[in-house]
Coordinates of C-alpha atoms and ligand atoms in Angstrom, one line a residue:
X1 CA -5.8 122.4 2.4
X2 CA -6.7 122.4 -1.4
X3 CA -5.1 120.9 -3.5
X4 CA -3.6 122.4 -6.5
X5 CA -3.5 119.0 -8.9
X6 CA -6.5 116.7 -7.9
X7 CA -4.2 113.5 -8.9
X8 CA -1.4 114.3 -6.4
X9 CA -4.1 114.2 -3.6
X10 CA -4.2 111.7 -1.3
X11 CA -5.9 108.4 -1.9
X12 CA -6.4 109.2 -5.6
X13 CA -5.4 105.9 -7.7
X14 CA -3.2 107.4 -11.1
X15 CA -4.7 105.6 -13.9
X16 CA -1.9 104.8 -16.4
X17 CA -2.6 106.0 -19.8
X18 CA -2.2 105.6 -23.7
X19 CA -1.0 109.4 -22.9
X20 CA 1.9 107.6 -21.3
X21 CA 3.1 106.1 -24.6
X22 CA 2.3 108.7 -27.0
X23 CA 3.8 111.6 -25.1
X24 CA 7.1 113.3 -26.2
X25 CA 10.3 111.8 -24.5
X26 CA 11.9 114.4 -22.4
X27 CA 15.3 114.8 -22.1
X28 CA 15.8 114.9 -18.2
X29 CA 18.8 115.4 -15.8
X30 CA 18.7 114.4 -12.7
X31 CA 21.2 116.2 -10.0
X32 CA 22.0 115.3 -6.3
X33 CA 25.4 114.8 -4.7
X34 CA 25.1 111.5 -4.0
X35 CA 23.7 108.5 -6.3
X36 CA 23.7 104.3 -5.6
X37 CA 25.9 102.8 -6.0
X38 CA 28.2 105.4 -6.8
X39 CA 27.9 107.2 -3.6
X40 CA 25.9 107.0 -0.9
X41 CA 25.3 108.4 2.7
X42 CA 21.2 108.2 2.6
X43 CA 18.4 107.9 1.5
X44 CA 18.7 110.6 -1.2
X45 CA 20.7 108.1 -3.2
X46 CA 18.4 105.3 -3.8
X47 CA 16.4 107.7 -5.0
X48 CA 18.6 109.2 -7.4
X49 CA 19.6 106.1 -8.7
X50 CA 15.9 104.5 -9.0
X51 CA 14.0 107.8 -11.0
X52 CA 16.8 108.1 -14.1
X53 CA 16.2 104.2 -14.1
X54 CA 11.8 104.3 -14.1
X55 CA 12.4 107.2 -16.2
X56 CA 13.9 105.6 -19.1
X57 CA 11.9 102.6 -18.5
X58 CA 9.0 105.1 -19.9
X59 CA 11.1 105.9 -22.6
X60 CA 12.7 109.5 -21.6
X61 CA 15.8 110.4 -22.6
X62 CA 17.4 110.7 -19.2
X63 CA 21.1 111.3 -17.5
X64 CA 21.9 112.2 -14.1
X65 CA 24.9 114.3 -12.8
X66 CA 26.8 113.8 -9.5
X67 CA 30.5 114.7 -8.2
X68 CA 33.2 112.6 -8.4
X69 CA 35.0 111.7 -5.2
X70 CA 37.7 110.1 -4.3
X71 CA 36.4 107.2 -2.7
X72 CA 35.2 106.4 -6.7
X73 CA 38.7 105.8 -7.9
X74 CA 38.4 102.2 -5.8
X75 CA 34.9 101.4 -8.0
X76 CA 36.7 100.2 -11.4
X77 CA 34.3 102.3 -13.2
X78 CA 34.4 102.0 -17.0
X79 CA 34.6 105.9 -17.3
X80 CA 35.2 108.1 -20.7
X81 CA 36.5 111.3 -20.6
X82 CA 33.7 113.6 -22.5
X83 CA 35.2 117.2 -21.8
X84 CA 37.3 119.3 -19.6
X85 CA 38.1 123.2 -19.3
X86 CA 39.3 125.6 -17.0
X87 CA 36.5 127.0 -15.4
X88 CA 36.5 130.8 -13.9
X89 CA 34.9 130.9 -10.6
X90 CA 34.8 132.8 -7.3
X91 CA 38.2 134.5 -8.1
X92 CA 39.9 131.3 -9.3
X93 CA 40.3 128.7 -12.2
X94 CA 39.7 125.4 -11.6
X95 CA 40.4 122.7 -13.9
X96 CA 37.5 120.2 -14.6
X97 CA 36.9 117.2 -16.3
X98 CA 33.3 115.6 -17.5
X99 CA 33.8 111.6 -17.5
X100 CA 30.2 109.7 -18.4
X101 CA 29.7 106.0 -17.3
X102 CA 26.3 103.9 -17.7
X103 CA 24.1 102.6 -14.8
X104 CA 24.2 98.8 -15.4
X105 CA 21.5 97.1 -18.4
X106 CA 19.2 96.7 -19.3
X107 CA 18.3 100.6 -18.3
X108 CA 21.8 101.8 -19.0
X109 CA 21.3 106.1 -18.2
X110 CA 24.5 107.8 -19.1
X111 CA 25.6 109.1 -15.6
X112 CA 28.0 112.4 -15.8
X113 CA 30.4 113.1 -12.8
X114 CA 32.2 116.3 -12.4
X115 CA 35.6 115.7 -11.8
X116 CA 37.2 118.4 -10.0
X117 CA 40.0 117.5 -7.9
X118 CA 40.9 119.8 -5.3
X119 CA 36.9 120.2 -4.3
X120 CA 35.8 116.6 -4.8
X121 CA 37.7 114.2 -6.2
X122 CA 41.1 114.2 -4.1
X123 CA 38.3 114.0 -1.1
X124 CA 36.8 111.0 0.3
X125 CA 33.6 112.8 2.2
X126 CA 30.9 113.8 0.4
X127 CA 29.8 116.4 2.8
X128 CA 30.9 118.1 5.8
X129 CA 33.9 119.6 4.9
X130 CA 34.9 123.4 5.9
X131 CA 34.1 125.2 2.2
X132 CA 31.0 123.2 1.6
X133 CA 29.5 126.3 -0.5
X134 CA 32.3 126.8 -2.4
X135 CA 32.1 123.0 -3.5
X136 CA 28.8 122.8 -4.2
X137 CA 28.1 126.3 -6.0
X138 CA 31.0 125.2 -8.4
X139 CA 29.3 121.7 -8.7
X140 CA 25.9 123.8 -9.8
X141 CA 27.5 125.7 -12.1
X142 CA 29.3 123.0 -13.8
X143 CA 26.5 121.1 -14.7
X144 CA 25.7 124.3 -17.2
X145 CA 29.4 123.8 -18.9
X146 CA 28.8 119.8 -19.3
X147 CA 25.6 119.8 -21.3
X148 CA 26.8 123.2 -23.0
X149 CA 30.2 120.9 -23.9
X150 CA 28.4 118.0 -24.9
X151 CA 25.8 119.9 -26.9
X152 CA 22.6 118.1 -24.9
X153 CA 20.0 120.8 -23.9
X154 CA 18.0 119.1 -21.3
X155 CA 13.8 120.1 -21.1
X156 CA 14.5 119.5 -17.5
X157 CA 17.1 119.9 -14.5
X158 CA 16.1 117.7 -11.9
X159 CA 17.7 119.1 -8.6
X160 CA 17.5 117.4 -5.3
X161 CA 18.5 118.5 -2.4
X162 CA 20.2 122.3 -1.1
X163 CA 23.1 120.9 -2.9
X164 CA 21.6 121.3 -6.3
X165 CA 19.7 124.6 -5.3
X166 CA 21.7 126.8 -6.9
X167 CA 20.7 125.5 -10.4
X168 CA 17.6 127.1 -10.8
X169 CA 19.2 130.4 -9.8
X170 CA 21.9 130.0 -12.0
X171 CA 19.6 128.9 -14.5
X172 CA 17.3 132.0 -14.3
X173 CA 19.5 134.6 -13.6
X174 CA 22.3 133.7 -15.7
X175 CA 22.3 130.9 -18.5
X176 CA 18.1 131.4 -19.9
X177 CA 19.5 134.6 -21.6
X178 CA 21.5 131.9 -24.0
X179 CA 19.6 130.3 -26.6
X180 CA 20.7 127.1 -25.7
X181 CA 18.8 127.3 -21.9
X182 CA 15.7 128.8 -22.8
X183 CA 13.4 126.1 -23.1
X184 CA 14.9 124.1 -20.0
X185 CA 12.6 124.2 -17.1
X186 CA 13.3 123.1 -13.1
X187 CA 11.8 121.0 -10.7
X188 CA 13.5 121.4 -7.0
X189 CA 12.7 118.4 -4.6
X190 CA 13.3 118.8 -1.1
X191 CA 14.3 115.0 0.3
X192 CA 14.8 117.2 4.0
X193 CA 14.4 120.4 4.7
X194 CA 16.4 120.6 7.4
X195 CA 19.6 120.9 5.7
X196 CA 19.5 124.3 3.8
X197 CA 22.7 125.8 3.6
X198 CA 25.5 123.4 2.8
X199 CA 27.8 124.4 5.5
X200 CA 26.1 124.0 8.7
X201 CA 22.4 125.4 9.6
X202 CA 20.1 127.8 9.2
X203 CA 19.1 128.7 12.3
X204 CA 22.9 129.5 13.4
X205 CA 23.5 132.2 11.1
X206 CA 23.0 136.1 12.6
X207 CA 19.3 137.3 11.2
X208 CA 21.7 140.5 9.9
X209 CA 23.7 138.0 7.7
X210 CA 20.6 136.1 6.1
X211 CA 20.6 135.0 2.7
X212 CA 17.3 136.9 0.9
X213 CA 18.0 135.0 -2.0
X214 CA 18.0 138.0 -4.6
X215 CA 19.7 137.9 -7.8
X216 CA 22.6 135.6 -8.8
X217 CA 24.5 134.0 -5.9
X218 CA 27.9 135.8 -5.3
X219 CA 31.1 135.4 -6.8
X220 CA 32.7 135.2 -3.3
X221 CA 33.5 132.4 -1.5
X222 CA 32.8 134.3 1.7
X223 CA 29.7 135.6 0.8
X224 CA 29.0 131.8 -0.7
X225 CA 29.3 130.5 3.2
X226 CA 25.6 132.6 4.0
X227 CA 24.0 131.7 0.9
X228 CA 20.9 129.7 1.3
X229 CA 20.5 127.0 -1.6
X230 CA 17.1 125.6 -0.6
X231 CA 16.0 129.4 -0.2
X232 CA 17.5 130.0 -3.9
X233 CA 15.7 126.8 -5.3
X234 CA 12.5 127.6 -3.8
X235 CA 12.5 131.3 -5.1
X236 CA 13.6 130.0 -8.7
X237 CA 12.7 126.8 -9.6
X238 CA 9.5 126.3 -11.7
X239 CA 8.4 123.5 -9.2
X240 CA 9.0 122.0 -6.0
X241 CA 7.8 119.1 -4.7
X242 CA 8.8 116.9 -1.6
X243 CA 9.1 113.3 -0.8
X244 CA 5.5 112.9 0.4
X245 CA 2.2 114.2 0.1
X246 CA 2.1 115.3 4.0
X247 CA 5.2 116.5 4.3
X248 CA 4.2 118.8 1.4
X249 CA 1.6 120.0 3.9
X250 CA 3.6 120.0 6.8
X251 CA 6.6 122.7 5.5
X252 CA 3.9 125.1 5.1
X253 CA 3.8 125.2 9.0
X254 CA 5.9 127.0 11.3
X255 CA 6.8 123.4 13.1
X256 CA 8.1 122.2 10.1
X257 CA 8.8 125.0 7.8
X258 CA 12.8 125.1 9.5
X259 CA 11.9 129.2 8.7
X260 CA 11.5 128.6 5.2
X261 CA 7.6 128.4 5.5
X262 CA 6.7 132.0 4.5
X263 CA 8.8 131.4 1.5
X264 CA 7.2 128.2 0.6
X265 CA 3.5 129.6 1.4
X266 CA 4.3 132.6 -1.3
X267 CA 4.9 128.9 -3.5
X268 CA 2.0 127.3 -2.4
X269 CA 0.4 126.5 -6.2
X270 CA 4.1 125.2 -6.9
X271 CA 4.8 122.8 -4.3
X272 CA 3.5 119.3 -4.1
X273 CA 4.2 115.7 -2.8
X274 CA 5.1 112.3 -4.2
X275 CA 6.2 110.0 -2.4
X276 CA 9.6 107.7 -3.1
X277 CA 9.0 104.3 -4.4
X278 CA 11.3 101.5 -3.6
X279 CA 13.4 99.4 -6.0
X280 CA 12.1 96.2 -5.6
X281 CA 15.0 94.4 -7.7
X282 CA 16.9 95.7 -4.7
X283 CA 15.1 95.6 -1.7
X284 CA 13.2 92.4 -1.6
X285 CA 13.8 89.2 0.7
X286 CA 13.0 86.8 -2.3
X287 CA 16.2 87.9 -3.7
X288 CA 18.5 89.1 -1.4
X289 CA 21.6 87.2 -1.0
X290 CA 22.5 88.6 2.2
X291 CA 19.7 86.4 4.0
X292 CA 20.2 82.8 5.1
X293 CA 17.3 81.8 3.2
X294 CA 15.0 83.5 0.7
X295 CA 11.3 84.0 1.9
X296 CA 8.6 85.8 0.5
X297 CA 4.5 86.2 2.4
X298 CA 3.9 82.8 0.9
X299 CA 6.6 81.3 2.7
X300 CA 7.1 83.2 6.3
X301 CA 8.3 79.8 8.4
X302 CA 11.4 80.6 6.5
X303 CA 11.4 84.2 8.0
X304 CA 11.8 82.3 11.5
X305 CA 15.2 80.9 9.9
X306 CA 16.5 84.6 9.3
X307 CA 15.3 85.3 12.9
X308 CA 17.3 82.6 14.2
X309 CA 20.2 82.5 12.3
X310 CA 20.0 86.9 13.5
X311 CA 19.5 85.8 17.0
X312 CA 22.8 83.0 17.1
X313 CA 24.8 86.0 14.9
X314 CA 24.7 88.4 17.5
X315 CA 24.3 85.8 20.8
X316 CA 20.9 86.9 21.7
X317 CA 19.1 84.1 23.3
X318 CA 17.4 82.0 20.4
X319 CA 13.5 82.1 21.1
X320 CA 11.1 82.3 18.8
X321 CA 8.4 83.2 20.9
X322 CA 10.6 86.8 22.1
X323 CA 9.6 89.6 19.7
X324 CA 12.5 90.6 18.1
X325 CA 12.4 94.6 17.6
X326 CA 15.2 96.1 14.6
X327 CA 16.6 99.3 13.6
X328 CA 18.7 100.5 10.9
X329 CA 18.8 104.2 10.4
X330 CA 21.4 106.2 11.1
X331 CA 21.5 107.9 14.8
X332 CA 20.3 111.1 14.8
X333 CA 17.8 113.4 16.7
X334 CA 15.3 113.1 13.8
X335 CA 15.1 109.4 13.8
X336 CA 13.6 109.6 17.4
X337 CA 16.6 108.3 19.5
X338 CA 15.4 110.7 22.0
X339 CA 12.4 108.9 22.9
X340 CA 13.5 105.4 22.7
X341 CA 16.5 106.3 25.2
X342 CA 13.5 107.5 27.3
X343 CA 11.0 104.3 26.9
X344 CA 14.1 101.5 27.1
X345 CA 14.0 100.8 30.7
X346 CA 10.2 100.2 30.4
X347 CA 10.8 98.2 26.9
X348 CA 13.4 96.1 28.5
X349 CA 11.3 95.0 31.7
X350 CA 9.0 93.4 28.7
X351 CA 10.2 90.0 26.8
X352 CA 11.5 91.7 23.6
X353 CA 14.8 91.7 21.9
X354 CA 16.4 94.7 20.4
X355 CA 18.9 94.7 17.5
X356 CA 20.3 98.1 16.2
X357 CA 22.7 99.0 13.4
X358 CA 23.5 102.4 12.1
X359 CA 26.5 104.7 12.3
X360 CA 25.5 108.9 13.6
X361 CA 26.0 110.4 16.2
X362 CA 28.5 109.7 18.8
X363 CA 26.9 110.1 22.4
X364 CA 23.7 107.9 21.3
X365 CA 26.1 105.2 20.2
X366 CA 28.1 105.8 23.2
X367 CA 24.6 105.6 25.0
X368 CA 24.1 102.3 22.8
X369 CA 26.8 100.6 23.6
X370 CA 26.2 101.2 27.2
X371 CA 22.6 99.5 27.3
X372 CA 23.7 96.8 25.2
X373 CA 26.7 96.3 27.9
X374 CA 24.1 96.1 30.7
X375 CA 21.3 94.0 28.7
X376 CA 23.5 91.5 26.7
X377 CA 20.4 88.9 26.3
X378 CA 18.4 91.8 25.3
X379 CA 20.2 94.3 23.0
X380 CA 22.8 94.3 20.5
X381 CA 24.3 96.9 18.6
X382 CA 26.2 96.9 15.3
X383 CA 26.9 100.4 15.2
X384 CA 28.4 101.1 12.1
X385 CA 26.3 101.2 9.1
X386 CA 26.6 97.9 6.8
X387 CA 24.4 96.7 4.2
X388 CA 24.4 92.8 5.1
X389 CA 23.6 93.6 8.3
X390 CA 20.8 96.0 7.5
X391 CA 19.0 93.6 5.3
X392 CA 19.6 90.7 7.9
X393 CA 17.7 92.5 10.2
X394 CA 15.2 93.7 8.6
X395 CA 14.6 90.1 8.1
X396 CA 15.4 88.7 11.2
X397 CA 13.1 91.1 13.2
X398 CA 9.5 90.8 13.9
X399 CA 9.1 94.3 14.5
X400 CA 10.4 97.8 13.0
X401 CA 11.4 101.1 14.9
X402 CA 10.8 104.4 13.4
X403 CA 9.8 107.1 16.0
X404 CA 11.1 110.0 13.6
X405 CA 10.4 113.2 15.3
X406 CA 9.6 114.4 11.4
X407 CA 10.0 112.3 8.4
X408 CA 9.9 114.0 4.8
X409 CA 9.2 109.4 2.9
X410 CA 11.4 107.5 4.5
X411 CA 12.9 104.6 3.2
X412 CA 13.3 101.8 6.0
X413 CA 9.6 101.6 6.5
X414 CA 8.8 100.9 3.1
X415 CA 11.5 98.2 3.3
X416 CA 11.0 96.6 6.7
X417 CA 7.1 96.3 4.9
X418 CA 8.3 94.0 2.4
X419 CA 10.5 92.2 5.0
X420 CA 7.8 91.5 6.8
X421 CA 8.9 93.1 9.9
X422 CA 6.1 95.3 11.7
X423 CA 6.8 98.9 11.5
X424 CA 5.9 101.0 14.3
X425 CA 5.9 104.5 13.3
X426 CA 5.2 108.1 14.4
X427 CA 2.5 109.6 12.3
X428 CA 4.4 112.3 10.6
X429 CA 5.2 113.4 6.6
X430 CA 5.9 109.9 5.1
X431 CA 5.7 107.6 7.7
X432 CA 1.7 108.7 7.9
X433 CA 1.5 108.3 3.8
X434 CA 2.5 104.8 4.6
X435 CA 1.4 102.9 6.9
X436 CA -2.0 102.1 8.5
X437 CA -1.9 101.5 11.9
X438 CA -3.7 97.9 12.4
X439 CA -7.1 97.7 14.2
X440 CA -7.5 93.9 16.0
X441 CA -10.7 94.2 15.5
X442 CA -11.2 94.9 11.7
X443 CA -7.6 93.1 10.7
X444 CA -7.0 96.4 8.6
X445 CA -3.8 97.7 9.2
X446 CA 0.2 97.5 8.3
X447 CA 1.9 99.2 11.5
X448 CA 1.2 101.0 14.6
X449 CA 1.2 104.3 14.4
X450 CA 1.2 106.5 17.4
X451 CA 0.0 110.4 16.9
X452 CA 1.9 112.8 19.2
X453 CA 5.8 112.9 19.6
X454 CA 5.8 112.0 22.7
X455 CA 7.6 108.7 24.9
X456 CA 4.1 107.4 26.4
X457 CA 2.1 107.3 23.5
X458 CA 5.2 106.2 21.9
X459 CA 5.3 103.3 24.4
X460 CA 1.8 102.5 24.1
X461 CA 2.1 101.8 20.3
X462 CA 5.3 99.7 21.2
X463 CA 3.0 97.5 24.5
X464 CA 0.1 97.3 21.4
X465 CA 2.6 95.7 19.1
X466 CA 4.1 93.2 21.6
X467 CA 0.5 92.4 22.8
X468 CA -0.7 91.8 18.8
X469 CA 2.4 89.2 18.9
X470 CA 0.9 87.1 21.5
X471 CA -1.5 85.7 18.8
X472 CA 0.2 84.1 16.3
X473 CA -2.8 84.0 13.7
X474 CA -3.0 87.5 14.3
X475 CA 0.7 88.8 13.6
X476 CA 0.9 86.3 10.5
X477 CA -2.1 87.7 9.1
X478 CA -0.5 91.5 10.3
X479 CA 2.6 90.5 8.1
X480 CA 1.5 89.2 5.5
X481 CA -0.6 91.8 4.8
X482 CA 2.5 94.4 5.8
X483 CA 4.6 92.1 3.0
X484 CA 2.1 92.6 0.0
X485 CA 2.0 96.5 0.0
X486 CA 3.8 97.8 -2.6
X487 CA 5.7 101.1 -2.7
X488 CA 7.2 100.7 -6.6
X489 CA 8.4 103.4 -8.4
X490 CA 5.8 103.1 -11.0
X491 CA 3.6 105.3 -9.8
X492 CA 5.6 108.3 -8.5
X493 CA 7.8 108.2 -11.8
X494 CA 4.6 108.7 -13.6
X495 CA 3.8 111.6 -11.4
X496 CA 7.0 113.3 -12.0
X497 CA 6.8 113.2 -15.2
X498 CA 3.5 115.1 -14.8
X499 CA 5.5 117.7 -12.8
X500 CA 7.7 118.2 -15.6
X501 CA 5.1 118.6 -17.8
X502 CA 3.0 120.9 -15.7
X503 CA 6.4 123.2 -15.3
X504 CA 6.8 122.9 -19.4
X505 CA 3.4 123.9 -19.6
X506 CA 3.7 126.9 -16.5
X507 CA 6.9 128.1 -18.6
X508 CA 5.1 128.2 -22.2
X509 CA 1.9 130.1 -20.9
X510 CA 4.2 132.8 -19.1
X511 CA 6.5 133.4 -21.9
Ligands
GLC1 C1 15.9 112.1 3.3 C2 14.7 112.1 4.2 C3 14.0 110.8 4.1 C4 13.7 110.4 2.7 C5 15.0 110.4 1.9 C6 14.8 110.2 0.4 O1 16.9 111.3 3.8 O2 15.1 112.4 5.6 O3 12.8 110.9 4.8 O4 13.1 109.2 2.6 O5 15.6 111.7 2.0 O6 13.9 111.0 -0.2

């Protein structure tokens, strides 16, 4: 395929300029339902809290927007109380409140939360209750009253996720008549386009009951239930990009397109790929306090301690010379559980460990628990999703699984990289941007990557990887070299900042 903007192709190294110094600070909102460490449930929110943060660090004047929920009462946030109105919507008034806070210093972005509490803030989930639609299209609309009350006209509304993807129809179709909207542009980014609708999927609704995505959204919170937001966001926004540069590629197929390909395909010359970075203040085993000792690829003897001291934790047999193979995602069909229920009895006739933590879904942890049962000096499960436990393993284990049937960045690759733990990958969307599966014979190489979804080639990647580990020079060499990529938000801040531009520039030559 051709791409539309030579420097979001592959492979091609963005040169930082003067330009970058010299250029106009933007006044930038960034939207998403969930944001670190306000709220988080994945990986959507390390995003939304690192770009507002790069952003400013380049000198834009930047805020993001997110729901309050309940669960936010228990944060002692400093919060000020910067509006509230009754707000007319789908039949009803609603009382709502604007409170601001500031991320920490030294990048301290003003964060916004609509406070509304019979839709989100007397509620503890931040997704998955019955009126979803309802929530989330007053959440869209909102975000108009805020700046509107606090007199801020943004150049651009950030909006991730089906969530947010109302914005840029509301935005067209309703608020650009006002003076005050006309020169704001909007960038949707899809972090998965599997989740389109905001109650349940897609593919369930009747064909005769299909969301076209015409005109303004409905005032009804009936019709609301049918309404497609990623749909709406990819008719209206200015741009859209996605989390990688394949994946970009990949929704313009029918495998990955989750029906929305024909739509995006009419976008083509408006959709591209960047992929996430990772916060490095956050994510980094030099730092992390959760580790029995600090290490970094200059030190990896005192990786062995953290493998240890994760081997004696969960009473798995303490050998150094047993791979150790980790997980932390949360269990669900994309993550690939499918085919590693289907390779474990072959796995476990091999000398490996496996540690796994993640909350999801309940029959694989049911499933889980079972082979953990039946293997105790082999597997163990924490299977609820904890933070300590997630960075212990990633540097405790040797090894990291991540057989995602499709993968729009992903996260816990780029961080089991940097924790030295070997990612072994299906080559799909952003796991293929990634990593470079390692050739023995060349020493190039930061994974293994296996090519077709599919439990032998799957396995074969996994027998590769505990083969590699037999030579000691080999896998150090493997790590080290894993441990000195770097996937920093530098770069892809830069690049959306081009976006914005690009849509600032699309907008001025139209009208
Ligand atoms: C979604 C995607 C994941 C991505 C994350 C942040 O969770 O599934 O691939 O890394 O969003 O963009």
């Amino acid at each position: 395929m051709m791409w539309p903007m030579p420097w979001l192709s592959p492979g091609v190294v963005y040169q930082a300029s003067c330009y970058d110094k010299v250029m106009l600070a933007l006044k930038i909102a960034v939207i998403a339902a969930e944001m670190s460490p306000y709220a988080k449930v994945g990986g959507l929110a390390d995003v939304a809290y690192a770009l507002p943060k790069h952003l400013k660090l380049l000198g834009h004047d930047v805020v993001a927007v997110i729901p309050y929920y309940k669960f936010m009462d228990l944060q002692n946030l400093a919060k000020e109380l910067v509006g509230q109105q009754d707000v007319e919507f789908a039949g009803r008034t609603y009382h709502v409140k604007f409170l601001r806070t500031h991320l920490p210093a030294p990048q301290p972005v003003p964060v916004y939360f609509i406070y509304q509490e019979e839709l989100f803030s007397g509620r503890n989930k931040v997704y998955g209750h019955s009126h979803d639609s309802l929530r989330f299209a007053f959440f869209d609309w909102c975000v108009f009253l805020l700046f509107e009350a606090i007199g801020w006209a943004p150049d651009v509304l950030h909006c991730h996720d089906a969530q947010t993807g109302l914005i840029p129809n509301y935005l067209r179709h309703v608020f650009a008549k006002k003076p005050f909207w006309q020169k704001t542009v909007t960038l949707f980014t899809i972090h998965n386009l599997l989740y389109q609708l905001v109650e349940g999927m897609w593919y369930q609704v009747p064909p005769e009951k299909r969301d076209r995505g015409h005109n303004t959204p409905p005032d009804d919170p009936a019709k609301l239930r049918t309404m497609n937001f990623t749909l709406r966001a990819i008719r209206n926004a200015d741009l859209i990009n996605t989390v990688s540069e394949r994946y970009a590629q990949e929704i313009l197929t029918k495998k990955f397109g989750e029906g929305l390909d024909g739509y995006l395909l009419r976008r083509r010359d408006r959709v591209f790929g960047i992929i996430n970075g990772i916060d490095y203040s956050v994510f980094n085993p030099s730092l992390d306090h959760h580790l029995s000792i600090h290490y970094d690829w200059n030190s990896l003897d005192k990786k062995l301690v953290n493998k240890n001291a994760l081997q004696n934790s969960l009473g798995l047999p303490s050998n150094r010379d047993v791979p150790l193979i980790g997980m932390a995602h949360r269990l669900t069909e994309q993550k690939g559980f499918d085919l590693i229920l289907h390779i474990l009895p072959a796995l476990l006739r091999q000398p490996v460990q496996l540690v796994i933590v993640g909350g999801g879904d309940r029959e694989y942890l049911r499933q889980f628990r079972q082979v953990a049962k039946r293997h105790p000096d082999q597997v163990a499960v924490h299977l609820e999703f904890s933070e300590p436990m997630a960075s212990r393993i990633y540097a405790g284990s040797d090894m990291f699984l991540m057989p995602s049937r499709f993968e729009p960045c992903g996260i816990s690759q780029l961080i089991s990289l940097r924790y030295g733990s070997v990612p072994i990958v299906h080559k799909t969307g952003g796991l293929a941007d990634t990593i470079v599966d390692f050739n023995p014979r060349t020493g190039v190489g930061t994974g293994f990557v296996f090519q077709t979804y599919d439990p032998d080639d799957f396995l074969v990647a996994l027998v590769r990887a505990i083969e590699t580990y037999k030579y000691p020079r080999v896998w150090e060499h493997l790590t080290w070299q894993a441990m000195r990529k770097s996937f920093s938000w530098e770069l892809p801040t830069r690049k959306y900042v081009e976006l914005y531009q690009r849509a600032i520039r699309l907008r001025h030559a139209v009208g």
